[in-house]
Short mmCIF file of C-alpha atoms and ligand atoms in Angstrom, two decimals:
data_model
loop_
_atom_site.label_atom_id
_atom_site.label_comp_id
_atom_site.label_asym_id
_atom_site.label_seq_id
_atom_site.Cartn_x
_atom_site.Cartn_y
_atom_site.Cartn_z
CA MET A 148 -84.40 -34.97 67.30
CA ARG A 149 -86.39 -31.73 67.20
CA GLY A 150 -88.06 -30.71 63.96
CA HIS A 151 -86.84 -28.15 61.48
CA LEU A 152 -87.42 -24.40 61.42
CA GLY A 153 -89.58 -23.44 58.42
CA ILE A 154 -88.90 -20.07 56.79
CA ILE A 155 -91.54 -18.55 54.53
CA GLY A 156 -89.53 -16.58 51.99
CA GLY A 157 -86.06 -17.21 50.65
CA GLY A 158 -84.80 -13.67 50.20
CA GLN A 159 -81.55 -12.41 51.69
CA LEU A 160 -83.16 -12.30 55.12
CA GLY A 161 -84.17 -15.95 54.82
CA LEU A 162 -80.67 -16.79 53.64
CA MET A 163 -79.03 -15.03 56.60
CA LEU A 164 -81.50 -16.67 59.01
CA ALA A 165 -80.52 -20.03 57.53
CA GLN A 166 -76.81 -19.23 57.91
CA ALA A 167 -77.41 -18.35 61.58
CA ALA A 168 -79.42 -21.56 62.04
CA ASP A 169 -76.51 -23.58 60.60
CA GLU A 170 -74.24 -22.22 63.32
CA LEU A 171 -76.77 -23.24 65.96
CA GLY A 172 -77.24 -26.72 64.54
CA VAL A 173 -80.88 -25.96 63.67
CA VAL A 174 -82.15 -27.53 60.44
CA VAL A 175 -84.07 -25.07 58.24
CA TRP A 176 -86.44 -25.50 55.36
CA LEU A 177 -87.15 -22.51 53.14
CA ALA A 178 -89.80 -21.88 50.51
CA ASP A 179 -90.22 -19.06 48.02
CA ARG A 180 -92.19 -18.37 44.86
CA VAL A 181 -89.21 -17.37 42.74
CA PRO A 182 -86.61 -19.87 41.56
CA ASP A 183 -83.73 -17.40 41.77
CA ALA A 184 -84.38 -16.29 45.36
CA PRO A 185 -81.08 -15.83 47.27
CA ALA A 186 -81.82 -18.90 49.44
CA ALA A 187 -82.57 -21.05 46.37
CA ARG A 188 -78.91 -22.09 46.29
CA ARG A 189 -79.49 -24.03 49.52
CA SER A 190 -80.42 -27.69 49.21
CA GLU A 191 -83.44 -27.41 51.55
CA PHE A 192 -85.03 -24.75 49.36
CA ARG A 193 -88.47 -25.52 47.93
CA LEU A 194 -90.03 -23.61 45.05
CA VAL A 195 -93.75 -23.02 45.61
CA GLN A 196 -96.56 -21.37 43.66
CA SER A 197 -98.14 -19.50 46.57
CA TRP A 198 -97.51 -18.56 50.21
CA GLY A 199 -100.31 -20.95 51.19
CA GLU A 200 -98.36 -23.77 49.54
CA ALA A 201 -95.23 -22.59 51.37
CA VAL A 202 -97.05 -23.06 54.67
CA GLN A 203 -98.22 -26.54 53.62
CA VAL A 204 -94.71 -27.55 52.61
CA LEU A 205 -92.94 -26.12 55.65
CA THR A 206 -95.32 -27.03 58.48
CA PRO A 207 -95.30 -30.85 58.75
CA GLY A 208 -92.71 -31.86 61.35
CA ALA A 209 -91.63 -28.28 62.04
CA GLN A 210 -90.77 -27.10 65.53
CA ALA A 211 -91.58 -23.56 64.38
CA VAL A 212 -92.37 -21.62 61.20
CA THR A 213 -91.30 -18.03 60.69
CA TRP A 214 -91.09 -15.58 57.76
CA ASP A 215 -88.52 -13.30 56.18
CA ARG A 216 -91.10 -10.89 54.71
CA GLU A 217 -94.14 -9.16 56.11
CA ASP A 218 -96.39 -9.22 53.06
CA VAL A 219 -97.43 -12.85 53.52
CA PRO A 220 -101.26 -12.80 53.25
CA LEU A 221 -102.88 -13.66 56.56
CA ASP A 222 -105.22 -16.19 54.93
CA ALA A 223 -102.15 -18.14 53.77
CA LEU A 224 -101.18 -18.56 57.42
CA HIS A 225 -104.37 -19.90 58.94
CA ASN A 226 -103.21 -23.53 58.72
CA ALA A 227 -99.72 -22.83 59.99
CA ALA A 228 -98.79 -24.46 63.28
CA GLY A 229 -96.02 -23.08 65.48
CA LEU A 230 -95.90 -19.66 63.81
CA VAL A 231 -93.30 -17.37 65.35
CA PRO A 232 -94.04 -14.49 65.60
CA SER A 233 -97.80 -15.03 65.69
CA ALA A 234 -100.16 -14.22 62.82
CA ALA A 235 -101.82 -11.70 65.17
CA ALA A 236 -98.52 -9.83 65.51
CA LEU A 237 -98.17 -9.79 61.73
CA ALA A 238 -101.76 -8.53 61.32
CA ALA A 239 -101.11 -5.68 63.74
CA VAL A 240 -98.19 -4.44 61.67
CA GLN A 241 -98.96 -5.43 58.07
CA ASP A 242 -101.59 -2.74 57.65
CA ARG A 243 -100.15 0.73 58.32
CA LEU A 244 -103.47 1.87 59.77
CA ALA A 245 -103.54 -0.96 62.32
CA GLN A 246 -99.87 -0.25 63.07
CA LYS A 247 -100.49 3.44 63.74
CA GLN A 248 -103.49 2.63 65.94
CA LEU A 249 -101.34 0.21 67.91
CA LEU A 250 -98.57 2.80 68.40
CA ASP A 251 -101.15 5.36 69.53
CA ALA A 252 -102.80 2.86 71.88
CA ILE A 253 -99.56 2.18 73.72
CA GLY A 254 -98.54 5.83 73.71
CA LEU A 255 -95.51 5.70 71.42
CA PRO A 256 -94.97 9.05 69.68
CA THR A 257 -95.32 9.12 65.87
CA ALA A 258 -95.58 11.78 63.18
CA PRO A 259 -99.07 13.32 63.25
CA TRP A 260 -101.14 11.15 60.89
CA ILE A 261 -104.57 10.62 59.41
CA ALA A 262 -106.13 7.81 57.35
CA ALA A 263 -107.47 8.63 53.87
CA ALA A 264 -109.29 6.58 51.26
CA ASN A 265 -108.79 8.53 48.04
CA ALA A 266 -108.49 12.02 46.50
CA SER A 267 -111.85 13.09 47.88
CA ASP A 268 -110.24 13.14 51.35
CA ALA A 269 -107.60 15.71 50.32
CA GLY A 270 -109.39 18.63 52.01
CA GLN A 271 -109.69 16.72 55.25
CA VAL A 272 -105.99 15.79 55.13
CA ILE A 273 -104.91 19.39 54.58
CA ALA A 274 -107.21 20.61 57.37
CA ALA A 275 -105.69 18.06 59.77
CA LEU A 276 -102.00 18.16 58.83
CA GLY A 277 -101.38 21.05 56.45
CA LEU A 278 -98.69 20.56 53.80
CA PRO A 279 -96.22 19.07 53.00
CA VAL A 280 -97.16 15.51 53.85
CA MET A 281 -95.98 11.97 53.21
CA VAL A 282 -98.64 9.72 51.66
CA LYS A 283 -98.17 5.99 52.24
CA ALA A 284 -100.15 3.05 50.89
CA ARG A 285 -101.63 1.09 53.79
CA ARG A 286 -100.22 -2.16 52.45
CA GLY A 287 -97.38 -3.53 50.41
CA GLY A 288 -94.85 -0.65 50.46
CA PHE A 289 -91.15 -1.18 51.10
CA ASP A 290 -87.85 0.52 50.25
CA GLY A 291 -89.74 3.74 49.66
CA ARG A 292 -92.10 2.17 47.12
CA GLY A 293 -95.69 2.82 48.07
CA GLN A 294 -95.08 6.34 49.32
CA MET A 295 -95.05 9.86 47.88
CA VAL A 296 -94.30 13.31 49.26
CA ALA A 297 -97.08 15.83 48.51
CA ARG A 298 -96.27 19.53 48.72
CA ASP A 299 -99.47 20.92 47.19
CA ARG A 300 -103.10 19.90 46.85
CA ALA A 301 -102.74 18.56 43.28
CA SER A 302 -99.89 16.20 44.16
CA LEU A 303 -101.74 15.13 47.31
CA GLU A 304 -104.81 14.20 45.26
CA ALA A 305 -102.65 12.32 42.76
CA ALA A 306 -100.94 10.36 45.56
CA LEU A 307 -104.21 9.54 47.32
CA ASP A 308 -105.67 8.25 44.08
CA ARG A 309 -102.57 6.27 43.23
CA PHE A 310 -102.86 4.32 46.48
CA ALA A 311 -106.69 4.26 46.60
CA GLN A 312 -106.77 0.48 46.16
CA SER A 313 -105.27 -0.18 49.58
CA GLY A 314 -106.18 3.17 51.15
CA CYS A 315 -103.56 5.47 52.67
CA ILE A 316 -102.00 6.79 55.78
CA VAL A 317 -100.92 10.41 55.48
CA GLU A 318 -98.25 11.79 57.81
CA SER A 319 -96.79 15.23 58.39
CA LEU A 320 -93.40 15.44 56.69
CA ILE A 321 -90.95 15.41 59.59
CA PRO A 322 -87.84 17.64 59.32
CA PHE A 323 -85.77 15.13 61.29
CA ASP A 324 -82.09 15.53 62.21
CA ASP A 325 -81.41 11.91 61.38
CA GLU A 326 -82.98 8.48 61.41
CA CYS A 327 -82.24 5.64 63.75
CA ALA A 328 -83.48 2.19 64.60
CA VAL A 329 -83.52 -0.18 67.51
CA LEU A 330 -83.94 -3.92 67.37
CA VAL A 331 -84.91 -6.33 70.07
CA THR A 332 -85.36 -10.08 70.31
CA ARG A 333 -87.96 -11.43 72.73
CA SER A 334 -88.22 -15.06 73.77
CA ALA A 335 -91.47 -16.88 74.56
CA ASP A 336 -90.64 -16.55 78.26
CA ASP A 337 -90.21 -12.77 77.99
CA ASP A 338 -86.43 -12.56 77.92
CA LEU A 339 -85.68 -9.30 76.09
CA ARG A 340 -82.34 -8.70 74.38
CA HIS A 341 -81.84 -5.18 73.08
CA TYR A 342 -79.35 -4.29 70.35
CA PRO A 343 -77.45 -0.99 70.46
CA MET A 344 -79.20 1.88 68.69
CA VAL A 345 -78.14 2.25 65.06
CA TRP A 346 -77.94 5.36 62.90
CA THR A 347 -79.62 4.78 59.53
CA TYR A 348 -79.55 6.80 56.33
CA GLN A 349 -82.27 6.40 53.76
CA ASP A 350 -81.76 7.54 50.19
CA ASP A 351 -85.03 8.07 48.36
CA GLY A 352 -86.86 5.94 50.92
CA GLN A 353 -84.38 3.06 50.79
CA LEU A 354 -81.77 2.23 53.43
CA SER A 355 -78.33 3.20 52.10
CA TRP A 356 -76.08 2.78 55.15
CA ALA A 357 -76.31 2.07 58.85
CA MET A 358 -73.76 2.89 61.54
CA ALA A 359 -73.61 1.44 65.02
CA PRO A 360 -73.61 2.46 67.71
CA HIS A 361 -75.54 5.68 67.02
CA PRO A 362 -73.50 8.66 68.37
CA ARG A 363 -76.38 9.41 70.76
CA GLU A 364 -76.83 5.84 71.91
CA SER A 365 -76.06 6.64 75.53
CA ALA A 366 -78.68 9.43 75.74
CA LEU A 367 -81.39 8.03 73.48
CA GLY A 368 -80.96 4.28 73.82
CA THR A 369 -82.42 4.57 77.31
CA VAL A 370 -85.50 6.28 75.85
CA LEU A 371 -85.97 3.84 72.99
CA ARG A 372 -85.49 0.55 74.83
CA PRO A 373 -88.54 0.92 77.12
CA MET A 374 -90.56 1.94 74.04
CA ILE A 375 -89.72 -1.14 71.99
CA ALA A 376 -90.14 -3.30 75.11
CA ARG A 377 -93.68 -1.98 75.56
CA LEU A 378 -94.40 -2.76 71.93
CA VAL A 379 -93.19 -6.37 71.88
CA ARG A 380 -94.91 -7.11 75.18
CA LYS A 381 -98.19 -5.63 73.93
CA LEU A 382 -97.97 -7.84 70.83
CA ASN A 383 -96.79 -10.83 72.87
CA TYR A 384 -94.17 -10.89 70.15
CA VAL A 385 -91.60 -13.67 69.91
CA GLY A 386 -88.54 -13.17 67.69
CA THR A 387 -86.61 -10.16 66.41
CA LEU A 388 -88.43 -6.89 65.71
CA ALA A 389 -87.12 -3.57 64.41
CA MET A 390 -88.43 -0.10 65.22
CA GLU A 391 -87.42 2.69 62.83
CA CYS A 392 -87.43 6.23 64.20
CA PHE A 393 -86.89 9.87 63.31
CA ARG A 394 -84.62 11.80 65.66
CA CYS A 395 -85.44 15.47 66.20
CA GLY A 396 -82.94 16.84 68.71
CA ASP A 397 -83.32 14.81 71.87
CA THR A 398 -86.72 13.41 71.00
CA VAL A 399 -87.66 10.50 68.79
CA LEU A 400 -90.77 9.69 66.79
CA VAL A 401 -91.50 6.13 65.74
CA ASN A 402 -91.68 5.87 61.95
CA GLU A 403 -92.58 2.24 61.50
CA ILE A 404 -92.02 -1.22 62.87
CA ALA A 405 -90.94 -4.37 61.07
CA PRO A 406 -92.08 -7.74 62.47
CA ARG A 407 -88.96 -9.59 61.36
CA VAL A 408 -85.23 -9.36 61.08
CA HIS A 409 -84.38 -6.11 59.35
CA ASN A 410 -81.83 -4.43 57.09
CA SER A 411 -80.97 -1.93 59.85
CA GLY A 412 -79.66 -4.89 61.88
CA HIS A 413 -77.41 -6.61 59.31
CA TRP A 414 -74.35 -5.11 61.04
CA THR A 415 -75.12 -7.25 64.12
CA ILE A 416 -73.58 -10.27 62.33
CA GLU A 417 -70.13 -8.75 62.72
CA GLY A 418 -70.91 -6.18 65.40
CA CYS A 419 -72.57 -8.11 68.22
CA VAL A 420 -71.92 -11.29 70.11
CA SER A 421 -75.18 -12.81 68.78
CA SER A 422 -76.72 -11.37 65.61
CA GLN A 423 -80.35 -10.44 65.04
CA PHE A 424 -80.60 -13.57 62.86
CA SER A 425 -79.14 -15.88 65.48
CA ASN A 426 -81.44 -14.53 68.16
CA HIS A 427 -84.50 -14.78 65.92
CA VAL A 428 -83.74 -18.45 65.29
CA ARG A 429 -83.10 -19.01 69.00
CA ALA A 430 -86.39 -17.34 69.97
CA ALA A 431 -88.34 -19.31 67.36
CA CYS A 432 -86.81 -22.61 68.47
CA GLY A 433 -87.01 -21.98 72.22
CA LEU A 434 -83.22 -21.84 72.65
CA PRO A 435 -81.70 -19.44 75.21
CA LEU A 436 -81.13 -16.01 73.65
CA GLY A 437 -77.60 -14.85 72.95
CA ASP A 438 -75.74 -11.77 74.14
CA THR A 439 -76.45 -8.60 72.13
CA ALA A 440 -73.45 -6.65 73.45
CA LEU A 441 -71.47 -4.62 70.93
CA ARG A 442 -68.22 -6.29 69.90
CA GLN A 443 -67.05 -3.62 67.47
CA HIS A 444 -68.14 -0.38 65.82
CA CYS A 445 -69.74 -1.00 62.43
CA LEU A 446 -70.71 0.67 59.21
CA MET A 447 -73.02 -1.37 56.97
CA LEU A 448 -73.22 -0.30 53.33
CA ASN A 449 -76.07 -1.61 51.19
CA CYS A 450 -75.10 -2.58 47.64
CA ILE A 451 -77.93 -1.31 45.49
CA GLY A 452 -78.34 -2.13 41.81
CA THR A 453 -74.98 -3.84 41.29
CA MET A 454 -72.42 -5.56 43.48
CA PRO A 455 -69.12 -3.60 43.60
CA GLU A 456 -65.84 -5.39 43.09
CA GLN A 457 -65.27 -7.31 46.32
CA ILE A 458 -61.84 -6.19 47.48
CA GLU A 459 -60.36 -7.96 50.50
CA ARG A 460 -59.52 -5.51 53.27
CA PRO A 461 -59.00 -5.98 57.00
CA GLY A 462 -62.26 -5.50 58.87
CA VAL A 463 -64.47 -5.65 55.75
CA THR A 464 -66.98 -8.48 55.25
CA TRP A 465 -68.89 -8.87 52.00
CA HIS A 466 -72.35 -10.39 51.76
CA ASP A 467 -73.33 -11.11 48.16
CA TYR A 468 -76.97 -12.21 47.91
CA GLY A 469 -76.36 -13.74 44.47
CA LYS A 470 -79.09 -11.62 42.89
CA LYS A 471 -79.14 -10.41 39.29
CA PRO A 472 -78.25 -6.70 39.07
CA ARG A 473 -81.24 -4.39 38.67
CA PRO A 474 -81.58 -0.66 39.40
CA GLY A 475 -82.82 -0.09 42.94
CA ARG A 476 -82.43 -3.74 43.96
CA LYS A 477 -80.55 -4.69 47.14
CA VAL A 478 -78.03 -7.19 45.82
CA GLY A 479 -75.71 -7.37 48.82
CA HIS A 480 -74.09 -5.46 51.63
CA LEU A 481 -70.73 -5.02 53.26
CA THR A 482 -69.88 -4.38 56.86
CA VAL A 483 -66.81 -2.46 57.92
CA VAL A 484 -65.76 -2.90 61.54
CA GLY A 485 -63.33 -1.15 63.87
CA ARG A 486 -62.51 -1.58 67.54
CA ASP A 487 -63.55 2.05 68.04
CA ALA A 488 -64.95 4.94 66.00
CA ALA A 489 -61.46 6.06 64.94
CA GLU A 490 -60.45 2.67 63.54
CA LEU A 491 -63.79 2.35 61.78
CA GLN A 492 -63.23 5.75 60.19
CA GLU A 493 -59.74 4.75 59.00
CA ARG A 494 -61.01 1.54 57.45
CA VAL A 495 -63.90 3.26 55.73
CA ALA A 496 -61.51 5.88 54.34
CA ALA A 497 -59.37 3.07 52.89
CA LEU A 498 -62.26 1.74 50.77
CA PRO A 499 -62.06 2.42 47.01
CA PRO A 500 -63.31 5.94 46.11
CA ASP A 501 -65.64 4.44 43.46
CA LEU A 502 -67.40 2.52 46.18
CA LEU A 503 -67.51 5.40 48.66
CA LYS A 504 -69.04 7.78 46.17
CA ARG A 505 -72.20 5.67 46.18
CA TYR A 506 -72.92 6.82 49.77
CA ALA A 507 -73.71 10.08 51.51
CA LEU A 508 -71.68 9.29 54.62
CA PRO A 509 -71.66 11.37 57.80
CA THR A 510 -69.18 14.24 57.91
CA GLY A 511 -66.45 12.52 59.96
CA LEU A 512 -66.31 9.50 57.70
CA ARG A 513 -66.71 11.56 54.56
CA LYS A 514 -63.91 13.89 55.57
CA ALA A 515 -61.63 10.99 56.22
CA ALA A 516 -62.58 9.55 52.85
P1 ATP B 748 -89.02 0.00 54.55
O1 ATP B 748 -88.27 -0.53 53.39
O2 ATP B 748 -88.15 0.42 55.70
O3 ATP B 748 -90.16 -0.87 54.98
P2 ATP B 748 -90.99 1.82 53.61
O4 ATP B 748 -90.99 2.01 52.16
O5 ATP B 748 -91.97 0.90 54.22
O6 ATP B 748 -89.57 1.41 54.08
P3 ATP B 748 -90.96 4.01 55.51
O7 ATP B 748 -89.95 3.38 56.37
O8 ATP B 748 -92.24 4.39 56.14
O9 ATP B 748 -91.29 3.21 54.20
O10 ATP B 748 -90.31 5.31 54.85
C1 ATP B 748 -89.08 5.24 54.13
C2 ATP B 748 -88.28 6.50 54.37
O11 ATP B 748 -89.01 7.65 53.90
C3 ATP B 748 -88.03 6.81 55.83
O12 ATP B 748 -86.95 6.05 56.32
C4 ATP B 748 -87.75 8.31 55.76
O13 ATP B 748 -86.46 8.59 55.24
C5 ATP B 748 -88.79 8.77 54.75
N1 ATP B 748 -90.05 9.10 55.47
C6 ATP B 748 -91.08 8.27 55.72
N2 ATP B 748 -92.06 8.89 56.40
C7 ATP B 748 -91.66 10.16 56.59
C8 ATP B 748 -92.22 11.32 57.23
N3 ATP B 748 -93.42 11.29 57.80
N4 ATP B 748 -91.48 12.45 57.24
C9 ATP B 748 -90.25 12.53 56.66
N5 ATP B 748 -89.68 11.47 56.03
C10 ATP B 748 -90.35 10.31 55.99
MG1 MG B 749 -88.89 1.91 56.72
#
């Protein structure tokens, strides 16, 4: 019998990877540093004190080890065998400066950007980009934490100093029309499976909802797929990767990449033949990749802070991560499906108004609601 798949991190992504592995008959082990991690309810869960210990616990006998988070320190990984994706791929993405340099090197368009160390670089930033700008910590940011908009020199200096410990990347603030993402899974033998382009909406830096396919999938999907393909091939990346973008008319700029399964792809569980989780597990374990074709139109709604009352409705699937409520925390999500855009709209409109008012939905869906 082949060994288990080790998963560093037992958050909701680890939990959904484990659920996908169950369906494939792959045994998983998970390790996290917090006892109430969403995957802690699984019997194979191990509580550890550090990510280095997680690697030690998960590696012996494993056929592969992967992660559900990208902030695992690289030095915790140096003893890991069978890491998928590779530590080099993680290193190229974990630091926003390295990530921007990579995107530039392979010619993927991004917002104009410059690196900055602290407030003393404010003049240089303004000379290069003008104002307003988005200041991002080089490391450790997620869900909009670790970033600040600066509209004048004083707020720019404050932001640069706030993130001086890790250093910053500063970007022009892009007046985008909307945001979108594409996900791909790549196998070790270079089989690429692209997911349909998804429309994402971020509220205060955090993903609020995602709708697939994106209304401009047919025009822009053909632009984005070669871009993400170039990226995963350059990184010799194995597994699922997400690329988040800004759409400005018919052009796209890459915002950032995530070297893991991603919140913008949760809808693929219900929406595609094989989900992003299933394909990540398959890629890690050397199993043939599954079909990424769209099965149904989807709207994924993140449950932030508290879990709403879970009302049974046709075409609605609830995912409760079992987390304690806390403002700003992703505690679950729901996916609404329809065989076409019209049925999706009808089903969204039938959701309780108290739930719908949590989301700034696109006009069609909002009108129907
Ligand atoms: P994640 O949780 O996806 O990792 P994050 O906190 O790492 O998020 P980003 O994805 O870089 O940060 O930014 C979060 C959101 O902030 C974006 O989705 C977008 O809405 C907004 N944003 C980021 N950079 C810019 C920019 N240069 N111009 C305009 N808006 C931006
Ligand atoms: Mg992001």
